mmCIF file of C-alpha atoms in Angstrom:
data_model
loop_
_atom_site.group_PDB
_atom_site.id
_atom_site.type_symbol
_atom_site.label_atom_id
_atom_site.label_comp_id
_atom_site.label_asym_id
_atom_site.label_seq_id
_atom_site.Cartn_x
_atom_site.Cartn_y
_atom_site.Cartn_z
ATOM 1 C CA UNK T 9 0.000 0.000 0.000
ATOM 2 C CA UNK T 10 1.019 3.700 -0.944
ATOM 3 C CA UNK T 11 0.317 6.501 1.711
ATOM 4 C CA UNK T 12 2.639 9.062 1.051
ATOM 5 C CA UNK T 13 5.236 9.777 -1.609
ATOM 6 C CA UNK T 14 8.066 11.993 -0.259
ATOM 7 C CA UNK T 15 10.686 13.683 -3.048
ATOM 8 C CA UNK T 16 13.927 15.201 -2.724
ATOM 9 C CA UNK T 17 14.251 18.526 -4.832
ATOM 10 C CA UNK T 18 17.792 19.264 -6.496
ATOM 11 C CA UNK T 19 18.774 16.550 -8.827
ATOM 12 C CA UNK T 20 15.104 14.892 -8.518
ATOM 13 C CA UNK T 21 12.190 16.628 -8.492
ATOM 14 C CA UNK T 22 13.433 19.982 -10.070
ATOM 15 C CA UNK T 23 15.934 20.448 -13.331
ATOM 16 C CA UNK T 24 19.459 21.418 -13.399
ATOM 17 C CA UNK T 25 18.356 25.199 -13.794
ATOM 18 C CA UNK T 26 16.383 24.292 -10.430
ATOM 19 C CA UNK T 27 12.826 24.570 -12.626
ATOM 20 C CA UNK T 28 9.895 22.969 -12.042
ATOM 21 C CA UNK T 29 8.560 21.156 -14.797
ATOM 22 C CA UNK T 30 5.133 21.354 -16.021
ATOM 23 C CA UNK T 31 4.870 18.048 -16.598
ATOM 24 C CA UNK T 32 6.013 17.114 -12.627
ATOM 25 C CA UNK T 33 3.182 19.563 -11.629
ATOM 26 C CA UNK T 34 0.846 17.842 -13.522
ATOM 27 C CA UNK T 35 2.344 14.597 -12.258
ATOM 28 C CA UNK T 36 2.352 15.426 -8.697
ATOM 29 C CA UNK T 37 -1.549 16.696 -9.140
ATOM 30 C CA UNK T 38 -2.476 13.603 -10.275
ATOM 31 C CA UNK T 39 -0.564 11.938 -7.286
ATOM 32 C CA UNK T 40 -2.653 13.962 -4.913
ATOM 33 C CA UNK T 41 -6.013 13.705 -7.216
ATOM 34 C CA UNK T 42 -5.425 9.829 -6.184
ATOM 35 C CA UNK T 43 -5.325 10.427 -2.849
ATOM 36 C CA UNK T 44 -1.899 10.221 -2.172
ATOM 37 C CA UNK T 45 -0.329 12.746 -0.315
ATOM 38 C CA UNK T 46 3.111 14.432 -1.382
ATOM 39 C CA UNK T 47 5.775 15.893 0.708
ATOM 40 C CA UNK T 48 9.587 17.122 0.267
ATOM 41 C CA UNK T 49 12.551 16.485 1.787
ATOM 42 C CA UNK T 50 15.302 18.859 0.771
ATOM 43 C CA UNK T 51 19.079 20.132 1.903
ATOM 44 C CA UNK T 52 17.554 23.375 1.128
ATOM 45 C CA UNK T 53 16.848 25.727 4.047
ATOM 46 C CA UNK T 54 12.835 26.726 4.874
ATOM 47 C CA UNK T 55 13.272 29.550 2.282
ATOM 48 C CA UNK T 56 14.407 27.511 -0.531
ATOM 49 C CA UNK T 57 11.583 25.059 -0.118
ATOM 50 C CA UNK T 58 9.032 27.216 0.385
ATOM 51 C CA UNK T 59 8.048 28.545 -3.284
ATOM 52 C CA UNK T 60 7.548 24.626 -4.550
ATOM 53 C CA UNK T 61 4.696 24.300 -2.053
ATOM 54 C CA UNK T 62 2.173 26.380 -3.950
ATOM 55 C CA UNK T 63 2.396 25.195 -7.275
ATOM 56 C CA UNK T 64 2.609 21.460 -6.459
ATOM 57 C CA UNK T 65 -0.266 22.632 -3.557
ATOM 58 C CA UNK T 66 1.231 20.674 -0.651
ATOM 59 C CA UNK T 67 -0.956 20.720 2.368
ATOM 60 C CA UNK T 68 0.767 18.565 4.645
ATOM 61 C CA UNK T 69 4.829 19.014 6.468
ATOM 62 C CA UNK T 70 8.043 19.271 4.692
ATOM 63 C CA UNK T 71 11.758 18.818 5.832
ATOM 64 C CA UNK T 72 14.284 21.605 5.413
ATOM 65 C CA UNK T 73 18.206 20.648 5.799
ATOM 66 C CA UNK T 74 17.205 16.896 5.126
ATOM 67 C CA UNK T 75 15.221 17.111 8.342
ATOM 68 C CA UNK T 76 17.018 19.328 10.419
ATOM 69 C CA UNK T 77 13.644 21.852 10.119
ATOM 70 C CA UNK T 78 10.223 20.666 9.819
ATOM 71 C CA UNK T 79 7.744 22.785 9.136
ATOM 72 C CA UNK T 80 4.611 23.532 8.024
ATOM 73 C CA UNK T 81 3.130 24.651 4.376
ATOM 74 C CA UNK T 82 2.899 28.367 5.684
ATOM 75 C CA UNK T 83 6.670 28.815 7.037
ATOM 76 C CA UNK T 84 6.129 27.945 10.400
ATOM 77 C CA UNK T 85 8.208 25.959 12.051
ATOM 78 C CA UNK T 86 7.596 22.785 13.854
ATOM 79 C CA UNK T 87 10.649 21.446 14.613
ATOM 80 C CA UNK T 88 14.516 21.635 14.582
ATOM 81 C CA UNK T 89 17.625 20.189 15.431
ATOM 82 C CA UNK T 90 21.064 23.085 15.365
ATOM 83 C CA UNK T 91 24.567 21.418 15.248
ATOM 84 C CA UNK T 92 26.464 20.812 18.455
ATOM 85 C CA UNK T 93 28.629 24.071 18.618
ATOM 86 C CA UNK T 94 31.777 21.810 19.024
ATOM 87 C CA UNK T 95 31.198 19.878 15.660
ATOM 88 C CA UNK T 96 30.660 23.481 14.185
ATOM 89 C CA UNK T 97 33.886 24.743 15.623
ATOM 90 C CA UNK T 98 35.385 21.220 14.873
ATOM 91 C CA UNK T 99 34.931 21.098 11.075
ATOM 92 C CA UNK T 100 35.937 24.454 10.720
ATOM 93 C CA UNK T 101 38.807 24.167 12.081
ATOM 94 C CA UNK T 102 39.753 21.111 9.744
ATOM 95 C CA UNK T 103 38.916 23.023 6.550
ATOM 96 C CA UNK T 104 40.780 26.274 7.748
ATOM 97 C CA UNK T 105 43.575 25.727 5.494
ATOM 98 C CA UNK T 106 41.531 24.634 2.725
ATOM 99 C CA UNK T 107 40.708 26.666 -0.126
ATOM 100 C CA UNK T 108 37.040 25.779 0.055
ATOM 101 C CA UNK T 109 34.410 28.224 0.268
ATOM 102 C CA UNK T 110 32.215 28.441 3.902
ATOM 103 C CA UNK T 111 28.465 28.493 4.082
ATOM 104 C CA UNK T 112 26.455 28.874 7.006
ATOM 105 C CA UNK T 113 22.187 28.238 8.029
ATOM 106 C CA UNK T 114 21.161 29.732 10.937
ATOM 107 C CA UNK T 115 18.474 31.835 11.964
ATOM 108 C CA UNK T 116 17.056 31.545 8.729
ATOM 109 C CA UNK T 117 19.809 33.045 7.445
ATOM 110 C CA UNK T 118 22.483 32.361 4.654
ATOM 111 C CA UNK T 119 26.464 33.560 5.362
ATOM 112 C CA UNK T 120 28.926 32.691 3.270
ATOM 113 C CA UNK T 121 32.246 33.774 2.321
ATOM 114 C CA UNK T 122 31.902 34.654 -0.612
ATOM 115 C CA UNK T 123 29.339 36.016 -3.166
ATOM 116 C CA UNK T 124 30.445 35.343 -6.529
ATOM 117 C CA UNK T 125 30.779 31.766 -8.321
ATOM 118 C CA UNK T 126 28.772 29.153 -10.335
ATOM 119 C CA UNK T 127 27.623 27.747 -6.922
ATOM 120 C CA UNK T 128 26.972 30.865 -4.875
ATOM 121 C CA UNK T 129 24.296 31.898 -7.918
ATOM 122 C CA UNK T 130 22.652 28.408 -8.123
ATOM 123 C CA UNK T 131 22.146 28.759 -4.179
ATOM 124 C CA UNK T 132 20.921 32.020 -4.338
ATOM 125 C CA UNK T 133 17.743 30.241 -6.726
ATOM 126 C CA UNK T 134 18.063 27.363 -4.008
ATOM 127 C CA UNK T 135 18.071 28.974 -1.316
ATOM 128 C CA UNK T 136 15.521 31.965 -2.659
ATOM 129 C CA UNK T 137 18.182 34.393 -0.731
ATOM 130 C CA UNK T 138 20.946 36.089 -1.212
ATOM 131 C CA UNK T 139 24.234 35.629 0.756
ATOM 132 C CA UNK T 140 25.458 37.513 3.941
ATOM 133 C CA UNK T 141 29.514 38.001 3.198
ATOM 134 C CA UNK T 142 31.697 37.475 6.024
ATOM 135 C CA UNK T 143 34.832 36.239 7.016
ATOM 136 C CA UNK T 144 34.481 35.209 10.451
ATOM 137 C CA UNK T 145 31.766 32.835 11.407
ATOM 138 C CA UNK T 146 32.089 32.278 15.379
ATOM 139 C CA UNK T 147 29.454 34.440 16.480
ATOM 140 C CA UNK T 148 27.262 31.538 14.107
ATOM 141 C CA UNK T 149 28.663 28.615 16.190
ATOM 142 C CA UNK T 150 25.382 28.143 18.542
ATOM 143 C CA UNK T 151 22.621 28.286 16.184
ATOM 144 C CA UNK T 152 24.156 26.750 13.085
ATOM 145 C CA UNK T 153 21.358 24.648 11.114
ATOM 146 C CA UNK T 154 23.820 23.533 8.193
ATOM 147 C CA UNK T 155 27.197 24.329 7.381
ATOM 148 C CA UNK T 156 28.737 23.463 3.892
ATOM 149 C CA UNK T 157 31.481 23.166 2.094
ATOM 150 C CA UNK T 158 32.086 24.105 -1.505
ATOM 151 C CA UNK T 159 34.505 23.169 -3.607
ATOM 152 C CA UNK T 160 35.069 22.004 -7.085
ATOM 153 C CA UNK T 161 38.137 20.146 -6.273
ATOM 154 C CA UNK T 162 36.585 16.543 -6.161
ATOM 155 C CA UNK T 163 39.398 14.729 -4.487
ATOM 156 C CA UNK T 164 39.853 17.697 -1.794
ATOM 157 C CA UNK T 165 36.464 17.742 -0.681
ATOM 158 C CA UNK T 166 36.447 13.947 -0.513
ATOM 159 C CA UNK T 167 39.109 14.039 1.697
ATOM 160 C CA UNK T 168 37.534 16.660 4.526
ATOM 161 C CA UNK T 169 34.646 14.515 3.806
ATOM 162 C CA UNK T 170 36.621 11.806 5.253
ATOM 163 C CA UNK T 171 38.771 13.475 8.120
ATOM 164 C CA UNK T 172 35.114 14.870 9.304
ATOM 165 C CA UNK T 173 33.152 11.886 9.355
ATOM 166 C CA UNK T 174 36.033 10.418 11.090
ATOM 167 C CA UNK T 175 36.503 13.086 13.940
ATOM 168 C CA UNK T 176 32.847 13.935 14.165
ATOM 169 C CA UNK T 177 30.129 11.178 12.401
ATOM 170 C CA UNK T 178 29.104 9.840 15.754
ATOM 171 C CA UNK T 179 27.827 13.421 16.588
ATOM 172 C CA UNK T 180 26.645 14.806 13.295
ATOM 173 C CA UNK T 181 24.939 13.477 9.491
ATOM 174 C CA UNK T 182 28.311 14.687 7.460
ATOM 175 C CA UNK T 183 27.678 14.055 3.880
ATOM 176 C CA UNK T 184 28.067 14.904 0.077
ATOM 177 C CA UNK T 185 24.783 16.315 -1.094
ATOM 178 C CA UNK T 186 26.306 17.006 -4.608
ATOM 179 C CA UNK T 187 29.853 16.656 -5.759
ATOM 180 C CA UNK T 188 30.847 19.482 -5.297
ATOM 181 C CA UNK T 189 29.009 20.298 -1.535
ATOM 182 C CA UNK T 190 30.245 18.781 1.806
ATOM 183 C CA UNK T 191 27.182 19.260 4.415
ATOM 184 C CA UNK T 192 27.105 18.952 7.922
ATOM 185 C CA UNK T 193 24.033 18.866 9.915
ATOM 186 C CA UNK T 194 22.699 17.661 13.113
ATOM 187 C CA UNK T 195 22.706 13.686 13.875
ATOM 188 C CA UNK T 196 19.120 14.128 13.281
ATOM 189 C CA UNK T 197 19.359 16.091 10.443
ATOM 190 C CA UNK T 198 19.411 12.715 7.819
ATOM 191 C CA UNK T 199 16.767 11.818 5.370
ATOM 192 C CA UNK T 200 16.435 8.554 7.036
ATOM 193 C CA UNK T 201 15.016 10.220 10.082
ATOM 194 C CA UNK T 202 13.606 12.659 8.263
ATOM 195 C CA UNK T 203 11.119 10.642 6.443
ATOM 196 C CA UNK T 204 10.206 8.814 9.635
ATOM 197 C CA UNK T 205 9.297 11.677 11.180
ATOM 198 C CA UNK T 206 7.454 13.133 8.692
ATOM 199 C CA UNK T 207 5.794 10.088 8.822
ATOM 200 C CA UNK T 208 4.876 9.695 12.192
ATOM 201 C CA UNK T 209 3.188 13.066 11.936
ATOM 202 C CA UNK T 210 0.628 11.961 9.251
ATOM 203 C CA UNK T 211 0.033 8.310 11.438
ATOM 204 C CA UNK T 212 1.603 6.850 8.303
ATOM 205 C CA UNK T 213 4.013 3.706 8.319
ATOM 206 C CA UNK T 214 7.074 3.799 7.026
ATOM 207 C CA UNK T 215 6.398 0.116 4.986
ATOM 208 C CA UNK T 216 3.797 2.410 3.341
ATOM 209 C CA UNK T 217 6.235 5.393 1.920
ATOM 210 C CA UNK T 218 7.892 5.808 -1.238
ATOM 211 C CA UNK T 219 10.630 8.109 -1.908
ATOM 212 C CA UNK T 220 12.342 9.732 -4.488
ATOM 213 C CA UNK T 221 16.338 10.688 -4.705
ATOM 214 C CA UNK T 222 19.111 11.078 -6.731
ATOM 215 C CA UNK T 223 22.543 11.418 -4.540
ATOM 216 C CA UNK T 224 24.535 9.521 -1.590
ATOM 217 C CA UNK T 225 22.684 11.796 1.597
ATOM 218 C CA UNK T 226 18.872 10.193 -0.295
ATOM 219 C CA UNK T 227 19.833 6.349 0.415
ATOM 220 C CA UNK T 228 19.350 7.215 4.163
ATOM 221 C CA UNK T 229 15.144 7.287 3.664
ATOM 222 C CA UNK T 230 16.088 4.897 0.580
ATOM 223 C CA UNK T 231 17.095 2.302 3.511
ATOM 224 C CA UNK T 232 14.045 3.405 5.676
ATOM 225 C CA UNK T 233 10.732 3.397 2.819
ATOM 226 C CA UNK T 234 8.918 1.123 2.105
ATOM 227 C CA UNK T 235 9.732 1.996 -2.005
ATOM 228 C CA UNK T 236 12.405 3.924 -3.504
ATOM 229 C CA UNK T 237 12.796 5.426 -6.714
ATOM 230 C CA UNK T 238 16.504 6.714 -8.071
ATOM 231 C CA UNK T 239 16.722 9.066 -10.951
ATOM 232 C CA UNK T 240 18.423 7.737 -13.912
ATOM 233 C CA UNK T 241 21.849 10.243 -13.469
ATOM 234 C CA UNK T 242 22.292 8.805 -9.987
ATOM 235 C CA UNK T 243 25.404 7.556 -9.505
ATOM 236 C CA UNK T 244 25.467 3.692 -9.553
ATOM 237 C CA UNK T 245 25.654 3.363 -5.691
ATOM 238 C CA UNK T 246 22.763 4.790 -4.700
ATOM 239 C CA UNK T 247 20.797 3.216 -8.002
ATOM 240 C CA UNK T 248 22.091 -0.138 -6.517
ATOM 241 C CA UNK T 249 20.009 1.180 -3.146
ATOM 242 C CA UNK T 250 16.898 1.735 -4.978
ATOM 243 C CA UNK T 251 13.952 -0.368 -6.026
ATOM 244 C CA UNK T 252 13.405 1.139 -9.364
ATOM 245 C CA UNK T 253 15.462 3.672 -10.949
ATOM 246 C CA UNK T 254 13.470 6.030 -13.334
ATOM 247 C CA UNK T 255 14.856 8.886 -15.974
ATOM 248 C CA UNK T 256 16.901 11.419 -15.073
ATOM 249 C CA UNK T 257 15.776 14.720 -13.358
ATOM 250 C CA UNK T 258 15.857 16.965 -16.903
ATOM 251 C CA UNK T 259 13.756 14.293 -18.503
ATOM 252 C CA UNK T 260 11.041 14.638 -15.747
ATOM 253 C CA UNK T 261 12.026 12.063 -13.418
ATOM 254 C CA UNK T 262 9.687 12.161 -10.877
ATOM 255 C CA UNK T 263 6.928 12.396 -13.145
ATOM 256 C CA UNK T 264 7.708 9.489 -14.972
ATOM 257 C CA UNK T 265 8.021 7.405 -11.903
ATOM 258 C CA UNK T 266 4.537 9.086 -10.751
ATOM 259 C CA UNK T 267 2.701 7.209 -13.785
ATOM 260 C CA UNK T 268 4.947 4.774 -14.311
ATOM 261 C CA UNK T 269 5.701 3.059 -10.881
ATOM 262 C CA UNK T 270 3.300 4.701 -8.362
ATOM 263 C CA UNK T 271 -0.145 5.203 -10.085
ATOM 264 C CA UNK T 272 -0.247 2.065 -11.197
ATOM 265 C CA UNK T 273 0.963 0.116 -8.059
ATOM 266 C CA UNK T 274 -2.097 2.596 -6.057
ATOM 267 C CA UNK T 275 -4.649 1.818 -8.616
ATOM 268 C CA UNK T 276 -3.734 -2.006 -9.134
#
């Protein structure tokens, strides 16, 4: 049985200039025309999500920071879960000789330090904000939501990938949400977790779920969901990890595992 459908948003649900498609709109509508409700679950902060609700006309809780913030349709939050302010301090001070660029969620809030770059402008669409520039990012210790790393230098941020799940991945989710992004977030901040609490909300087993992803931080509700669906550019890994694996994100993804897997499996 299908009870809920929960999507990720950048590499899934929207395209790579962070679009929605009209044909996942219709897609989704038809979802929710079936009676199956539809949710997100997103590395994005509140403000980044929050201009997909309308025009896919979720009703029900979303996930912010892949569950660090839940919250409702209107903004509001419901819950979240900051960063222990000696992981923040702790990851810092491993990337401080590291040309990588520093972002920073808190307070619903985006500092980073810089404001120029390929990745700052797709985050600015992402994140539906424009960057605070600073230099220093101490006083942001305490109420840090997300921090990230950004770097184009594959093998670089692989490594502080590495030395950070190793110092710190008993007391933080520490993960590559695209290749070139290094996020850290609270231990409850996972999409495994995520997804069960958004869940639990709606009285909704898990067995009962399917959900939607397309990068190594998704296989956490991939492991937890009843179904899972993998967009076709995922890398092999996390296709392995999921139950079907549908086209990629610019040729509608989600919307072709809507009719194609879900429909049919609710109206069998």
């Amino acid at each position: 049985m299908i009870r809920l459908v929960v999507s990720d948003v950048d590499g899934t649900l929207v395209r790579r200039d962070k679009s929605l498609s009209p044909q996942t709109i219709a897609a989704v509508h038809r979802l929710r025309a079936a009676e199956i409700p539809f949710t997100l679950i997103s590395a994005r902060p509140v403000s980044g999500v929050m201009p997909l609700v309308a025009p896919l006309g979720i009703d029900i809780p979303l996930a912010a920071f892949n569950g660090g913030i839940l919250f409702r349709p209107d903004g509001s939050e419901i819950v979240a879960h900051p960063i222990d302010r000696a992981v923040v301090e702790g990851v810092f001070a491993l990337a401080e000789e590291l040309a990588v660029d520093r972002w920073v969620f808190a307070s619903g809030q985006w500092y980073a330090s810089a404001d120029q770059g390929v990745h700052v402008e797709h985050e600015r669409v992402a994140s539906n904000q424009a960057p605070i520039v600073r230099t220093n990012f101490a006083d942001l210790y305490d109420a840090a939501d997300k921090v990230t790393f950004v770097s184009d230098e594959r093998a670089l941020l692989k490594a502080l990938a590495d030395r950070a799940v190793a110092a710190f991945g008993d007391r933080a989710t520490i993960g590559q949400s695209q290749t070139y992004y290094l996020d850290v977030t609270d231990t409850a901040a996972n999409k495994g977790d995520g997804v069960a609490a958004l869940a639990q909300m709606l009285g909704i087993d898990l067995a009962d779920v399917v959900v939607l992803g397309d990068m190594d931080n998704d296989v956490a509700m991939f492991d937890r969901a009843g179904l899972s669906v993998a967009m076709g550019q995922a890398p092999d890994a996390v296709k392995a990890k999921a139950d079907w694996v549908s086209s990629t994100n610019q040729e509608d993804g989600v919307a072709h595992a809507i009719d194609a897997f879900i429909l049919p499996k609710v109206q069998s």
